[in-house]
CSV table of C-alpha atoms in Angstrom, one decimal:
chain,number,residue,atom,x,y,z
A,1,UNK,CA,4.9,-2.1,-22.8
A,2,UNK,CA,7.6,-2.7,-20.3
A,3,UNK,CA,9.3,-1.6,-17.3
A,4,UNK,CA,10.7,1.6,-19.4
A,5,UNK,CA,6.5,2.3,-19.4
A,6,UNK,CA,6.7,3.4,-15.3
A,7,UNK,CA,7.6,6.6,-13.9
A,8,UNK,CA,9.6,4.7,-10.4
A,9,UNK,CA,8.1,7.8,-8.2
A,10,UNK,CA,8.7,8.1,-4.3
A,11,UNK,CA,7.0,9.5,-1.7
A,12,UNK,CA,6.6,10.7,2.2
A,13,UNK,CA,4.0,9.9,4.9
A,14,UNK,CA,2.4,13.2,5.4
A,15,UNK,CA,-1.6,12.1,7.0
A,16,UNK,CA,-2.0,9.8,9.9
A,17,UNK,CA,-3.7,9.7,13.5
A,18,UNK,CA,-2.1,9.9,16.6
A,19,UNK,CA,-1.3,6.2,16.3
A,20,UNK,CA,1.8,7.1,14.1
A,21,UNK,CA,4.6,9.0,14.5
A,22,UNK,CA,5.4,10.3,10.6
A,23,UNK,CA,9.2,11.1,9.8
A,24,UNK,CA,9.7,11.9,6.0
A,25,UNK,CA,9.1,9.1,3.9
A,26,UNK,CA,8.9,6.3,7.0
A,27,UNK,CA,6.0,6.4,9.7
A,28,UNK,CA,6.2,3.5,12.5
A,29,UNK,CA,3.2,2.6,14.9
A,30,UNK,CA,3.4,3.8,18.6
A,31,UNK,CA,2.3,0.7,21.3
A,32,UNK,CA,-0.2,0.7,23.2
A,33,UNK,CA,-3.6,1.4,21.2
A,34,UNK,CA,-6.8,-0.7,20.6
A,35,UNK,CA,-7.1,0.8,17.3
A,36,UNK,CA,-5.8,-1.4,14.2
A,37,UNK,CA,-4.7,-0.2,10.5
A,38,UNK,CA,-5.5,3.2,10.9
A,39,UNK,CA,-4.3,4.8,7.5
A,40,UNK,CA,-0.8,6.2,7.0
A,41,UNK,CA,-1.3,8.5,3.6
A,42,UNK,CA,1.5,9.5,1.2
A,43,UNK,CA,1.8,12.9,-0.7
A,44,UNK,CA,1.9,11.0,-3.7
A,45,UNK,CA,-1.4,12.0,-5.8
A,46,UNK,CA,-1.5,10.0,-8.6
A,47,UNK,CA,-4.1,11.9,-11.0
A,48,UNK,CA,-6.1,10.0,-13.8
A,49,UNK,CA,-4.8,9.9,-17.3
A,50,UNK,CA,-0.7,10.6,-16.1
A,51,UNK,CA,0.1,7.0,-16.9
A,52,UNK,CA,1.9,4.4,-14.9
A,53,UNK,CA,3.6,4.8,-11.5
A,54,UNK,CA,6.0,3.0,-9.6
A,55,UNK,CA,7.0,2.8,-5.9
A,56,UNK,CA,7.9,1.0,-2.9
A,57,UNK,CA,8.1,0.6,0.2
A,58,UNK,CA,9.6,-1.8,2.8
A,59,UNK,CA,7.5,-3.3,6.0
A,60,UNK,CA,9.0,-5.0,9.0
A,61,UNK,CA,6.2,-6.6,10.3
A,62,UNK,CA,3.5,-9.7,9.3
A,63,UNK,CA,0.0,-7.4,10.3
A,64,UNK,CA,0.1,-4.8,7.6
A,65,UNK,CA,-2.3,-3.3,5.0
A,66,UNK,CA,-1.6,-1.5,2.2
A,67,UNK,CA,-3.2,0.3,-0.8
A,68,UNK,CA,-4.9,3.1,-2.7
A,69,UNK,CA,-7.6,5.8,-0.9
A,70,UNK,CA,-8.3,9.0,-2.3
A,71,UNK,CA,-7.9,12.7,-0.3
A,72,UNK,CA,-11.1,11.8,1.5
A,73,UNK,CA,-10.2,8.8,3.7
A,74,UNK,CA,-11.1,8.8,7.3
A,75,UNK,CA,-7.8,8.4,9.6
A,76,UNK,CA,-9.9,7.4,12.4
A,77,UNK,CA,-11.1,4.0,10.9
A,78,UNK,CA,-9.9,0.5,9.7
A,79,UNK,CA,-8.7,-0.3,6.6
A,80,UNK,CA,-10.6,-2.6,4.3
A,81,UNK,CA,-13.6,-1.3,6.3
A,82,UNK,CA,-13.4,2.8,4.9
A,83,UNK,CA,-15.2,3.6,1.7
A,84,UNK,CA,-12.6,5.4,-0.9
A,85,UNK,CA,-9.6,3.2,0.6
A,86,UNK,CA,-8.8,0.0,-1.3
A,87,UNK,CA,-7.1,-2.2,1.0
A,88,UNK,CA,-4.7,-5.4,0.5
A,89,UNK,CA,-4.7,-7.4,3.8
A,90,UNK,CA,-0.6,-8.7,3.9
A,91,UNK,CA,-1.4,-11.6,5.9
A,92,UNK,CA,-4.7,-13.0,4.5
A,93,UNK,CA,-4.6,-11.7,0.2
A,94,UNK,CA,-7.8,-10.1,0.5
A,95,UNK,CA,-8.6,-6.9,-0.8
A,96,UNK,CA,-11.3,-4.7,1.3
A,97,UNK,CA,-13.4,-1.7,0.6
A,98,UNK,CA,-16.3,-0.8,2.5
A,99,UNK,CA,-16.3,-3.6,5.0
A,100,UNK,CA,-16.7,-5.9,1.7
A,101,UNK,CA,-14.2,-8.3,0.7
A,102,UNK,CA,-13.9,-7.3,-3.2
A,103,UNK,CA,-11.3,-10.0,-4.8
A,104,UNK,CA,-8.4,-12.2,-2.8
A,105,UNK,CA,-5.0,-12.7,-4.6
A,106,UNK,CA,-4.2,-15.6,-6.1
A,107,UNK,CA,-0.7,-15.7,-4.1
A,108,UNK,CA,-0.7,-15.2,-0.4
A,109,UNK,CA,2.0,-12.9,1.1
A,110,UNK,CA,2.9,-13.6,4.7
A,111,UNK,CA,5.8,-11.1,5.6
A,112,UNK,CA,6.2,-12.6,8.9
A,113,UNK,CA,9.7,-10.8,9.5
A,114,UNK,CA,8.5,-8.2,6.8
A,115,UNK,CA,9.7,-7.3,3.2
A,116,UNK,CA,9.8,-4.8,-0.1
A,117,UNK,CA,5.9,-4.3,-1.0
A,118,UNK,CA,6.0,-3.0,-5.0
A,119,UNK,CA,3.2,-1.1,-6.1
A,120,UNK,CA,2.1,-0.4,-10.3
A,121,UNK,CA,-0.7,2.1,-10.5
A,122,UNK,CA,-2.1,2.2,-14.0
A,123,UNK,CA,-3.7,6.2,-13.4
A,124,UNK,CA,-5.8,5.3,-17.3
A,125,UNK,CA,-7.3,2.7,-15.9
A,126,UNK,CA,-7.6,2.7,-13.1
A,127,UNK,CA,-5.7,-0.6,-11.4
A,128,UNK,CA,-3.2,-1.7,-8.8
A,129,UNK,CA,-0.5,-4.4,-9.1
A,130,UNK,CA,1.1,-5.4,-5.9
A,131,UNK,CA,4.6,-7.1,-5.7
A,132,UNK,CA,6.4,-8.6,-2.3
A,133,UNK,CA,10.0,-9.4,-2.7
A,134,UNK,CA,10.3,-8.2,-6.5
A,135,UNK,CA,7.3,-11.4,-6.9
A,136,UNK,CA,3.7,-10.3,-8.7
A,137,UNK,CA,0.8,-11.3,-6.3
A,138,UNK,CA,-1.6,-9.9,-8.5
A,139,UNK,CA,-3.7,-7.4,-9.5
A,140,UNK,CA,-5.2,-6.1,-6.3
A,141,UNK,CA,-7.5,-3.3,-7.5
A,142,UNK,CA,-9.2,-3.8,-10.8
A,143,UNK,CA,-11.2,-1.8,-13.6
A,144,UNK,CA,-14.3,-3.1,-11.9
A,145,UNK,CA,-13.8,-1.8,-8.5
A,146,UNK,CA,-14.7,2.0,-10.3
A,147,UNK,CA,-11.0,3.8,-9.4
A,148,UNK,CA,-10.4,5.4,-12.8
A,149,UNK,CA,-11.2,9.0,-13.2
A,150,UNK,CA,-10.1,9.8,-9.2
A,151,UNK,CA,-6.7,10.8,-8.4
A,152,UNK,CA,-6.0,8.4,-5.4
A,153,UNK,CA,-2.7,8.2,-3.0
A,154,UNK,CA,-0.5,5.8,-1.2
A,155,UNK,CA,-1.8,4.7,2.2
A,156,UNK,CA,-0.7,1.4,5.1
A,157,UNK,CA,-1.5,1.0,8.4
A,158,UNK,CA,-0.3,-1.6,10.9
A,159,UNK,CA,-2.2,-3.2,13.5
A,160,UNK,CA,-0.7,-4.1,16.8
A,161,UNK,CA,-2.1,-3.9,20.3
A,162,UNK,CA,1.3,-5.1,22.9
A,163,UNK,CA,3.1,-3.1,25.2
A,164,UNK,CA,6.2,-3.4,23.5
A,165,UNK,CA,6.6,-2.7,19.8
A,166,UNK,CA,10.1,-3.6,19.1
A,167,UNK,CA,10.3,-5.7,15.7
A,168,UNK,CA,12.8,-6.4,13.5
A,169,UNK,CA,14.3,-4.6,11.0
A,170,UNK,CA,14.1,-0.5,11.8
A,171,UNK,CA,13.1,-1.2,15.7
A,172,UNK,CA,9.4,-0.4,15.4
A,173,UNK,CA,6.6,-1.7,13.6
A,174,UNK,CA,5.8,1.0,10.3
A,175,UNK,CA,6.9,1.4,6.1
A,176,UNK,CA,9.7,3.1,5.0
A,177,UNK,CA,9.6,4.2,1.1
A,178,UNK,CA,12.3,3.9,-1.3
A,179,UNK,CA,14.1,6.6,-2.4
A,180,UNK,CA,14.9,5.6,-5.9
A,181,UNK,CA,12.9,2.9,-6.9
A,182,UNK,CA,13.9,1.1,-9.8
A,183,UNK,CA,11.1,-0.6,-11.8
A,184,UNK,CA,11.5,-4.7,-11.4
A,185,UNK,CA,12.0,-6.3,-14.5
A,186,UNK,CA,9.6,-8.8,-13.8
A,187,UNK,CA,6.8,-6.4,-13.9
A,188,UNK,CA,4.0,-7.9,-15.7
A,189,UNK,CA,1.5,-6.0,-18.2
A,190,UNK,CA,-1.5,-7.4,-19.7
C-alpha cells in the first residue's frame, strides 16, 4: 500500500451561507459577520467502499477548520459543534463533532500565514488523514467515530469577525483546491 493506492481527486466549493462568496474550486470569507466556521462544502462525494482519495487545498489564514460532513450538514452552524460534520480545529489539533471534542492530534498545526492542508480519505473504512505542508499530523477521523458506510464530502470554514479581511496570500481570508494534486510520498498507511 502506497501512494500509487490514492486516486489525487479535486474539487469545487459548491454549498455555503451567505458568509462566503464561492468561485469554482476557491471560496474566501466576506468581513463583517459574527458568525464563525460556517461550513464551505465541496462536490466531492466520496461514497463507501470506492477506496482511497486524495486532495488538497491551500488556506491563507491561522483560524481555519477543516474536514468531513455528509449532504446533511447545517450551513448555518459552527463547525466542531454540527452533528454529521467532523471538524479539525487548525489552530488548536482538536477534532469536534457534536459540540464534543472526539481525539486531538498528536502534532499541532498553527498556519499563522496559512499553508497546503492534504487530506487521505480511506472510503472502506471510514478514516481521515490530515497533512500541512506535505507533514502527517495524524489521523483526524477514526474507525471509532462511526463514518464508514456514509458517503461524506469536503467542507472548511474560516472564522473572522474585523472590518477588513485582507490576508495574505490570495487577498482574502478562504481555501483554494488544487487542481492536480499529486499524492505526497510521505503518505503514511497503517
Amino acid at each position: 500500500m502506497g501512494p500509487k493506492d490514492v486516486h489525487p481527486v479535486s474539487f469545487s466549493w459548491v454549498r455555503s451561507s451567505a458568509l462566503y462568496t464561492l468561485a469554482g474550486s476557491n471560496f474566501t470569507y466576506n468581513a463583517g459577520g459574527l458568525e464563525q466556521y460556517r461550513p464551505v462544502v465541496g462536490d466531492l462525494a466520496m461514497r463507501p467502499n470506492t477506496g482511497k482519495y486524495f486532495y488538497e487545498f491551500q488556506v491563507n489564514c491561522d483560524n481555519t477548520r477543516v474536514g468531513i460532513c455528509t449532504e446533511h450538514v447545517s450551513l448555518d452552524g459552527e463547525m466542531g459543534k454540527l452533528p454529521e460534520c467532523w471538524s479539525i480545529n487548525l489552530q488548536t489539533g482538536a477534532v469536534e463533532v457534536g459540540g464534543q471534542e472526539v481525539k486531538r492530534l498528536w502534532r499541532l498545526v498553527t498556519p499563522v500565514s496559512g499553508g497546503t492542508c492534504g487530506f487521505v480519505y480511506d472510503s472502506d473504512k471510514g478514516t481521515l488523514q490530515l497533512y500541512f505542508n506535505t507533514d502527517f499530523q495524524g489521523t483526524a477521523v477514526t474507525e471509532a467515530m462511526n463514518v464508514r458506510g456514509q458517503t461524506v464530502y469536503p467542507v472548511a470554514g474560516v472564522a473572522g469577525i474585523e472590518a477588513n479581511n485582507r490576508n495574505i496570500g490570495f487577498g482574502k481570508k478562504g481555501a483554494f483546491v488544487t487542481a492536480e494534486p499529486q499524492p505526497y510520498r510521505t503518505l503514511v498507511f497503517p
